[in-house]
């Protein structure tokens, strides 16, 4: 047995003898009751149990008596203590030191010039004069004047005199106020052309008119007042109100007056923009033929109402509305949808859009003669209605320098104005207007590339498909137009400009043996170049070269355009 082993001996007999006498008496009394009080005559042997185990020297934790007082009740009482404060403010005073004004040493503002004058001349006795005058910096006013003159005496071979002159005077003024801007403008324009669309070799001398007979002069006087509000509170109703008037006349005493009033209201309700556009147009046409029949000529009222709602989300925006037009003279109401939806992808890198709308326009003498200055002054003025214009496409930006727009559309146009040669005239050198219902399909492409102010390119193209109802062709409407514009600045001194455009074939009406046929006018390219040399900030020289291919193409039948021409001049800023 090892030393670590411990002998434990338990002796039962000795244990009993060591019990106190009282316990022993109690024990004997209990045995007496249990065993019917039969006495034991035999001595009790002592039995020893020897237990051998591993020695364990650990001292067990002693049980300490907890002397902390305790509450016998299981429900502990809670103490409610109220703390009150005195609501008196301790008086304090502080007087800051006076601030000294800060001396700002910013860059001085660039000097601005009031005026710019362009002077130039070229072949065909071309004269060019243009002047701009504008106010400089002002928080209250902005005003200016613009004068322009351009004339030439070009005459095509075997055609009549084609001298032309354009003169313009434009005045404007703006008053900036706290919550709006008031704008006023007044304009005068004069256009002088000659009806040179006749062949001097085919017509006999007695049929050739004098230059005074073929001269046409259009005069325009117009003015407008406009007020636009600029409330910063989006809950207020912002509005733009415009009232304009023009008087348009020609050398044959044809006169047209127009009064146009329009209003645009818009506000926001729960982040949705609500727009309402109203307008009223009044036309009074008095032609030379009308003066023999009526004192007042033709009147036309065009009333319009265009409400729409605009909303947007994280990746979309949409517009829902309608357009309603009322003819106050002849009666009748036209209602068109005004719907547009757009979906934005990748932070406007791609925007997909689609919509449908319609329109109604009055073909006034001013609008028709501006498009074709060789028209008669006794025209049939009617409304053109776009019954529906369904379109869709995608636009966006590939990089910060490249933007694009590709779309396609289809329209149904009622009373589309088309120009045809008046065959009742002896020289057949003037045009009248016919109207036809035309279905138009268009595919448009527009891509622009610009790097700061140094490089800029714009490529545009349109393809058209026309389906007329009554006419053989949609006269003087080509089916393809492509143009490319480029501008490049070299060393901040030279600005090189180039413009190339191409128009494919178009058709003009022609009477052959009393039968209307379609005469094809060939397509044509046109290349124009220009160079500006900036000598300093006050003086610039420029050279423009137009129609480098020297093509005498026809925009209107029997009216060839100028061949190669140039314009050389200087620009003064002071």
Coordinates of C-alpha atoms in Angstrom, one line a residue, residues 21-477:
X21 CA -27.2 7.7 26.3
X22 CA -30.4 9.6 25.4
X23 CA -30.2 8.5 21.8
X24 CA -29.5 4.9 22.9
X25 CA -32.5 4.9 25.2
X26 CA -34.7 6.2 22.4
X27 CA -33.4 3.6 20.0
X28 CA -34.0 0.7 22.5
X29 CA -37.5 1.9 23.1
X30 CA -38.3 1.9 19.4
X31 CA -36.8 -1.7 19.1
X32 CA -38.9 -2.7 22.0
X33 CA -42.1 -1.6 20.3
X34 CA -41.1 -3.0 16.9
X35 CA -40.1 -6.5 18.1
X36 CA -42.9 -6.9 20.7
X37 CA -40.5 -6.0 23.3
X38 CA -38.4 -9.2 23.0
X39 CA -35.1 -8.8 24.8
X40 CA -31.8 -9.5 23.1
X41 CA -29.6 -11.9 25.0
X42 CA -26.8 -12.0 22.6
X43 CA -23.9 -9.5 22.4
X44 CA -23.6 -7.4 19.2
X45 CA -20.5 -8.2 17.2
X46 CA -18.4 -5.4 15.8
X47 CA -18.1 -5.4 12.0
X48 CA -15.3 -3.5 10.4
X49 CA -15.3 -2.1 6.9
X50 CA -12.0 -1.1 5.5
X51 CA -12.1 1.2 2.6
X52 CA -9.0 2.0 0.6
X53 CA -9.1 5.1 -1.7
X54 CA -6.8 7.8 -3.3
X55 CA -5.9 10.6 -0.9
X56 CA -7.7 13.9 -1.6
X57 CA -6.1 16.8 0.0
X58 CA -8.6 19.4 -1.3
X59 CA -10.2 21.5 1.3
X60 CA -13.9 21.9 0.7
X61 CA -15.5 25.3 0.6
X62 CA -16.8 26.4 3.8
X63 CA -20.4 27.3 4.1
X64 CA -20.6 30.9 5.2
X65 CA -23.6 32.2 7.0
X66 CA -25.2 35.1 5.1
X67 CA -25.6 37.9 7.6
X68 CA -27.5 40.2 5.2
X69 CA -31.1 40.9 6.2
X70 CA -33.8 39.5 3.9
X71 CA -37.4 40.1 3.6
X72 CA -39.5 37.0 3.8
X73 CA -42.4 38.4 1.8
X74 CA -42.2 37.6 -2.0
X75 CA -43.7 40.9 -3.0
X76 CA -41.1 43.6 -2.9
X77 CA -42.3 47.1 -2.2
X78 CA -41.4 49.8 -4.8
X79 CA -40.3 53.2 -4.0
X80 CA -41.9 56.1 -5.8
X81 CA -39.7 59.2 -5.7
X82 CA -40.8 62.4 -7.4
X83 CA -38.2 64.9 -8.5
X84 CA -39.3 68.4 -9.3
X85 CA -37.3 71.3 -11.0
X86 CA -37.6 75.0 -10.6
X87 CA -38.5 76.5 -14.1
X88 CA -36.6 79.7 -13.6
X89 CA -34.0 80.7 -16.3
X90 CA -30.8 82.2 -15.1
X91 CA -30.3 85.5 -16.9
X92 CA -27.3 85.7 -19.2
X93 CA -26.1 88.3 -21.6
X94 CA -23.6 88.3 -24.5
X95 CA -22.7 91.0 -26.8
X96 CA -20.7 89.9 -29.9
X97 CA -17.9 92.0 -31.3
X98 CA -18.6 94.0 -34.5
X99 CA -17.5 92.1 -37.6
X100 CA -15.2 93.8 -40.0
X101 CA -16.0 93.7 -43.7
X102 CA -14.0 91.1 -45.7
X103 CA -11.9 92.4 -48.5
X104 CA -12.6 90.1 -51.5
X105 CA -9.8 89.9 -54.0
X106 CA -11.6 88.0 -56.8
X107 CA -10.9 88.1 -60.5
X108 CA -12.1 91.2 -62.3
X109 CA -15.1 90.7 -64.6
X110 CA -14.4 90.5 -68.3
X111 CA -15.0 93.6 -70.2
X112 CA -18.0 93.4 -72.5
X113 CA -18.8 95.1 -75.7
X114 CA -22.1 96.6 -76.7
X115 CA -21.9 96.2 -80.5
X116 CA -20.9 93.8 -83.2
X117 CA -20.8 94.8 -86.9
X118 CA -20.5 92.5 -89.9
X119 CA -19.5 93.9 -93.3
X120 CA -19.1 91.8 -96.4
X121 CA -19.5 91.4 -100.1
X122 CA -19.2 88.8 -102.9
X123 CA -19.9 87.9 -106.5
X124 CA -23.2 88.7 -108.1
X125 CA -23.0 92.1 -106.5
X126 CA -23.8 90.5 -103.1
X127 CA -23.9 93.0 -100.2
X128 CA -24.1 92.0 -96.6
X129 CA -24.5 94.2 -93.5
X130 CA -25.5 93.1 -90.0
X131 CA -25.4 95.0 -86.7
X132 CA -26.1 93.9 -83.1
X133 CA -26.4 96.2 -80.1
X134 CA -27.0 94.8 -76.6
X135 CA -27.0 96.1 -73.1
X136 CA -24.2 95.0 -70.8
X137 CA -24.6 93.5 -67.3
X138 CA -27.7 94.6 -65.5
X139 CA -29.9 93.1 -62.8
X140 CA -32.9 95.1 -63.9
X141 CA -32.9 95.4 -67.7
X142 CA -31.8 93.7 -70.9
X143 CA -32.4 95.3 -74.3
X144 CA -31.0 95.3 -77.8
X145 CA -31.4 95.9 -81.5
X146 CA -30.6 93.9 -84.6
X147 CA -30.3 95.2 -88.1
X148 CA -29.7 93.0 -91.2
X149 CA -29.3 93.5 -95.0
X150 CA -28.5 90.9 -97.6
X151 CA -29.0 91.4 -101.4
X152 CA -27.8 90.0 -104.7
X153 CA -28.3 90.5 -108.4
X154 CA -27.7 87.0 -109.6
X155 CA -29.6 86.0 -112.8
X156 CA -29.6 82.5 -114.2
X157 CA -28.9 82.0 -117.9
X158 CA -32.1 82.2 -120.0
X159 CA -34.2 83.1 -117.0
X160 CA -35.7 86.3 -115.8
X161 CA -34.1 88.8 -113.3
X162 CA -33.6 87.1 -109.9
X163 CA -32.5 90.0 -107.9
X164 CA -33.5 89.7 -104.2
X165 CA -33.1 91.7 -101.0
X166 CA -33.8 91.0 -97.3
X167 CA -34.0 93.7 -94.7
X168 CA -34.7 93.2 -91.0
X169 CA -35.1 95.4 -87.9
X170 CA -35.6 93.7 -84.5
X171 CA -36.0 95.5 -81.2
X172 CA -36.4 93.8 -77.8
X173 CA -36.4 94.8 -74.1
X174 CA -36.7 92.8 -70.9
X175 CA -37.5 94.0 -67.4
X176 CA -36.5 91.7 -64.5
X177 CA -38.6 91.8 -61.5
X178 CA -38.8 89.9 -58.2
X179 CA -41.3 87.3 -59.3
X180 CA -41.3 87.6 -63.0
X181 CA -40.0 88.9 -66.3
X182 CA -41.7 91.4 -68.7
X183 CA -40.6 91.2 -72.4
X184 CA -41.5 93.5 -75.2
X185 CA -40.4 93.2 -78.9
X186 CA -41.1 94.9 -82.2
X187 CA -40.0 93.7 -85.6
X188 CA -40.0 94.8 -89.2
X189 CA -39.1 92.6 -92.2
X190 CA -39.0 93.3 -95.9
X191 CA -38.5 90.6 -98.5
X192 CA -38.0 91.6 -102.2
X193 CA -38.0 88.8 -104.9
X194 CA -38.7 88.5 -108.6
X195 CA -40.9 85.9 -110.2
X196 CA -38.0 84.9 -112.5
X197 CA -39.3 81.4 -113.2
X198 CA -39.8 81.7 -117.0
X199 CA -37.5 80.9 -120.0
X200 CA -36.6 84.0 -122.0
X201 CA -35.6 81.8 -125.0
X202 CA -38.9 80.0 -125.2
X203 CA -41.3 82.9 -124.6
X204 CA -41.7 85.6 -127.2
X205 CA -40.6 89.1 -126.4
X206 CA -44.1 90.4 -126.1
X207 CA -44.8 87.8 -123.4
X208 CA -41.8 88.7 -121.3
X209 CA -42.9 91.1 -118.5
X210 CA -40.9 94.0 -117.2
X211 CA -38.9 93.7 -114.0
X212 CA -41.5 95.9 -112.2
X213 CA -44.2 93.4 -113.0
X214 CA -42.3 90.4 -111.7
X215 CA -41.1 92.2 -108.6
X216 CA -42.7 91.0 -105.3
X217 CA -42.3 92.8 -102.0
X218 CA -43.5 91.4 -98.6
X219 CA -43.7 93.7 -95.6
X220 CA -44.1 92.5 -92.0
X221 CA -44.8 94.6 -88.9
X222 CA -45.2 92.7 -85.7
X223 CA -45.0 93.2 -82.0
X224 CA -45.5 91.3 -78.8
X225 CA -45.8 91.6 -75.0
X226 CA -45.1 88.7 -72.7
X227 CA -45.0 88.2 -68.9
X228 CA -43.5 85.1 -67.2
X229 CA -43.7 84.5 -63.5
X230 CA -40.9 82.8 -61.5
X231 CA -42.4 81.8 -58.2
X232 CA -40.0 79.7 -56.1
X233 CA -42.9 78.2 -54.2
X234 CA -44.0 75.1 -56.2
X235 CA -47.5 75.3 -54.7
X236 CA -48.1 78.6 -56.5
X237 CA -49.4 78.8 -60.0
X238 CA -46.7 80.0 -62.4
X239 CA -47.9 81.4 -65.7
X240 CA -46.7 82.9 -69.0
X241 CA -49.0 85.3 -70.9
X242 CA -48.3 86.5 -74.4
X243 CA -50.1 88.9 -76.7
X244 CA -48.9 89.5 -80.2
X245 CA -50.0 91.2 -83.4
X246 CA -48.7 91.4 -87.0
X247 CA -49.6 93.1 -90.2
X248 CA -48.5 91.4 -93.4
X249 CA -48.8 92.9 -96.9
X250 CA -47.4 92.6 -100.4
X251 CA -46.9 94.9 -103.3
X252 CA -50.4 93.9 -104.8
X253 CA -52.2 95.3 -101.8
X254 CA -52.9 91.9 -100.2
X255 CA -53.1 92.5 -96.4
X256 CA -53.3 90.0 -93.6
X257 CA -53.8 90.9 -89.9
X258 CA -53.3 88.5 -87.0
X259 CA -53.9 88.8 -83.2
X260 CA -52.6 85.9 -81.1
X261 CA -53.1 85.5 -77.4
X262 CA -51.8 82.6 -75.4
X263 CA -51.5 81.6 -71.7
X264 CA -49.6 78.8 -70.0
X265 CA -50.4 77.9 -66.4
X266 CA -48.6 75.2 -64.4
X267 CA -48.3 74.2 -60.7
X268 CA -47.5 71.1 -58.6
X269 CA -49.9 68.9 -56.6
X270 CA -48.2 66.1 -54.7
X271 CA -45.1 66.1 -56.9
X272 CA -47.3 66.0 -60.1
X273 CA -47.1 68.9 -62.5
X274 CA -50.3 70.1 -64.0
X275 CA -50.1 72.3 -67.1
X276 CA -52.9 74.1 -68.9
X277 CA -52.3 75.9 -72.2
X278 CA -54.9 78.3 -73.8
X279 CA -54.7 80.3 -77.0
X280 CA -56.9 82.3 -79.3
X281 CA -55.8 83.2 -82.8
X282 CA -57.6 85.7 -85.1
X283 CA -56.8 86.0 -88.8
X284 CA -58.2 88.6 -91.2
X285 CA -57.1 88.0 -94.8
X286 CA -57.8 90.7 -97.4
X287 CA -56.3 89.9 -100.8
X288 CA -56.5 91.9 -104.0
X289 CA -59.2 89.6 -105.3
X290 CA -61.2 89.8 -102.1
X291 CA -61.3 93.6 -102.3
X292 CA -63.6 93.3 -105.3
X293 CA -66.0 91.1 -103.4
X294 CA -65.9 92.0 -99.7
X295 CA -64.6 94.8 -97.5
X296 CA -63.4 92.6 -94.7
X297 CA -62.1 89.6 -96.6
X298 CA -61.8 86.2 -94.9
X299 CA -61.9 85.8 -91.1
X300 CA -60.7 82.9 -89.1
X301 CA -60.8 82.1 -85.4
X302 CA -58.8 79.3 -83.9
X303 CA -59.3 78.6 -80.2
X304 CA -57.2 76.0 -78.4
X305 CA -57.2 74.2 -75.0
X306 CA -54.4 71.9 -74.0
X307 CA -54.4 70.5 -70.4
X308 CA -52.0 67.7 -69.4
X309 CA -50.6 66.0 -66.2
X310 CA -46.9 65.1 -65.8
X311 CA -45.5 62.6 -63.3
X312 CA -42.2 60.8 -62.9
X313 CA -40.6 58.0 -61.0
X314 CA -37.1 56.7 -60.4
X315 CA -36.7 55.5 -64.0
X316 CA -39.7 56.9 -65.9
X317 CA -41.7 60.0 -66.6
X318 CA -45.0 60.5 -68.4
X319 CA -47.5 63.0 -69.7
X320 CA -51.2 62.5 -70.1
X321 CA -53.5 65.2 -71.6
X322 CA -55.5 66.2 -74.6
X323 CA -55.7 69.0 -77.2
X324 CA -59.0 70.6 -78.2
X325 CA -59.5 73.1 -81.0
X326 CA -62.7 75.1 -81.8
X327 CA -63.4 76.9 -85.0
X328 CA -65.4 79.9 -83.9
X329 CA -66.4 81.0 -87.4
X330 CA -67.3 77.8 -89.2
X331 CA -68.0 75.7 -86.1
X332 CA -66.7 72.3 -85.2
X333 CA -64.4 71.0 -82.6
X334 CA -61.3 68.8 -83.0
X335 CA -60.0 66.8 -80.0
X336 CA -56.6 65.0 -80.1
X337 CA -54.7 63.0 -77.5
X338 CA -51.5 64.3 -76.0
X339 CA -49.7 61.3 -74.5
X340 CA -46.0 60.7 -73.9
X341 CA -44.1 58.1 -71.8
X342 CA -40.3 57.8 -71.3
X343 CA -38.2 55.2 -69.6
X344 CA -34.7 56.1 -68.4
X345 CA -31.8 53.5 -68.4
X346 CA -28.3 53.8 -66.9
X347 CA -28.5 57.4 -65.8
X348 CA -30.0 58.7 -69.0
X349 CA -27.5 56.9 -71.2
X350 CA -30.6 55.5 -72.9
X351 CA -34.1 56.9 -72.9
X352 CA -36.9 55.0 -74.6
X353 CA -40.0 57.1 -75.4
X354 CA -43.3 56.8 -77.2
X355 CA -46.3 59.0 -77.6
X356 CA -49.3 60.1 -79.7
X357 CA -50.7 63.6 -80.3
X358 CA -52.4 65.7 -83.0
X359 CA -52.5 69.3 -84.1
X360 CA -54.4 72.0 -86.0
X361 CA -52.8 74.9 -87.9
X362 CA -54.2 77.7 -90.1
X363 CA -52.5 78.2 -93.5
X364 CA -52.3 81.9 -93.5
X365 CA -51.0 84.0 -96.4
X366 CA -47.9 84.8 -94.3
X367 CA -47.0 81.1 -93.6
X368 CA -47.6 80.0 -97.2
X369 CA -45.7 82.9 -98.9
X370 CA -42.8 82.5 -96.4
X371 CA -42.5 78.8 -97.5
X372 CA -42.8 79.7 -101.2
X373 CA -42.3 83.4 -102.0
X374 CA -43.5 82.8 -105.6
X375 CA -47.1 82.1 -104.8
X376 CA -50.2 84.1 -105.9
X377 CA -51.9 86.4 -103.4
X378 CA -55.3 84.9 -104.1
X379 CA -54.9 81.7 -102.2
X380 CA -57.4 79.4 -100.6
X381 CA -56.6 79.4 -96.9
X382 CA -57.7 76.4 -94.9
X383 CA -56.9 74.5 -91.7
X384 CA -54.4 71.6 -91.7
X385 CA -55.3 68.9 -89.2
X386 CA -52.9 66.3 -88.1
X387 CA -55.4 63.6 -87.1
X388 CA -52.8 61.6 -85.3
X389 CA -49.0 61.6 -84.9
X390 CA -47.8 58.3 -83.5
X391 CA -44.1 58.3 -82.7
X392 CA -41.5 56.3 -80.7
X393 CA -37.7 56.1 -80.4
X394 CA -34.7 56.2 -78.2
X395 CA -32.3 59.0 -77.3
X396 CA -29.5 59.5 -74.8
X397 CA -25.7 60.0 -74.6
X398 CA -23.0 57.5 -75.2
X399 CA -20.3 59.7 -73.6
X400 CA -20.2 63.3 -72.4
X401 CA -19.4 64.3 -76.0
X402 CA -21.7 62.1 -78.0
X403 CA -25.5 62.3 -78.0
X404 CA -28.0 60.7 -80.3
X405 CA -31.7 60.5 -81.2
X406 CA -33.4 57.9 -83.3
X407 CA -37.1 57.8 -83.8
X408 CA -39.9 56.8 -86.2
X409 CA -43.4 58.3 -86.7
X410 CA -46.5 58.0 -88.7
X411 CA -49.0 60.7 -89.2
X412 CA -52.4 61.2 -90.9
X413 CA -52.6 64.7 -92.2
X414 CA -55.8 66.2 -93.5
X415 CA -55.7 69.2 -95.9
X416 CA -51.9 69.2 -96.3
X417 CA -51.0 72.3 -98.5
X418 CA -49.2 71.5 -101.7
X419 CA -47.9 74.0 -104.3
X420 CA -48.6 73.5 -108.0
X421 CA -47.9 75.8 -111.0
X422 CA -50.8 78.0 -112.0
X423 CA -51.3 76.9 -115.6
X424 CA -53.9 79.6 -116.2
X425 CA -51.1 82.3 -116.2
X426 CA -49.3 83.0 -119.5
X427 CA -45.8 82.5 -118.1
X428 CA -46.7 79.8 -115.7
X429 CA -44.2 81.2 -113.2
X430 CA -46.3 81.5 -110.1
X431 CA -47.8 78.9 -107.8
X432 CA -51.2 78.3 -106.2
X433 CA -52.1 75.9 -103.4
X434 CA -54.1 72.6 -103.4
X435 CA -54.9 70.5 -100.4
X436 CA -54.8 66.7 -100.0
X437 CA -55.0 64.1 -97.3
X438 CA -51.6 62.5 -96.9
X439 CA -50.3 59.7 -94.8
X440 CA -46.7 60.4 -93.8
X441 CA -44.1 57.9 -92.4
X442 CA -40.8 59.4 -91.2
X443 CA -37.6 57.9 -89.8
X444 CA -35.2 60.4 -88.2
X445 CA -31.6 60.1 -87.1
X446 CA -29.6 62.8 -85.2
X447 CA -26.1 62.3 -83.8
X448 CA -23.9 65.1 -82.4
X449 CA -20.3 65.1 -81.2
X450 CA -18.7 68.0 -79.3
X451 CA -15.4 68.4 -77.5
X452 CA -15.6 71.6 -75.4
X453 CA -15.6 74.6 -77.9
X454 CA -13.0 73.1 -80.2
X455 CA -14.7 70.4 -82.2
X456 CA -18.4 70.0 -83.1
X457 CA -20.1 67.7 -85.6
X458 CA -23.8 67.2 -86.2
X459 CA -25.2 64.5 -88.5
X460 CA -28.9 64.5 -89.3
X461 CA -31.0 62.5 -91.6
X462 CA -34.7 62.1 -92.5
X463 CA -36.5 59.5 -94.6
X464 CA -40.1 60.1 -95.7
X465 CA -42.7 58.0 -97.2
X466 CA -45.9 59.7 -98.6
X467 CA -49.2 58.3 -99.6
X468 CA -51.5 61.0 -101.0
X469 CA -55.2 60.5 -101.5
X470 CA -55.9 62.6 -104.7
X471 CA -52.6 63.9 -106.1
X472 CA -50.2 61.9 -108.1
X473 CA -47.3 62.8 -105.8
X474 CA -46.8 65.0 -102.8
X475 CA -45.3 67.9 -104.8
X476 CA -42.0 69.3 -103.8
X477 CA -41.4 67.0 -100.9

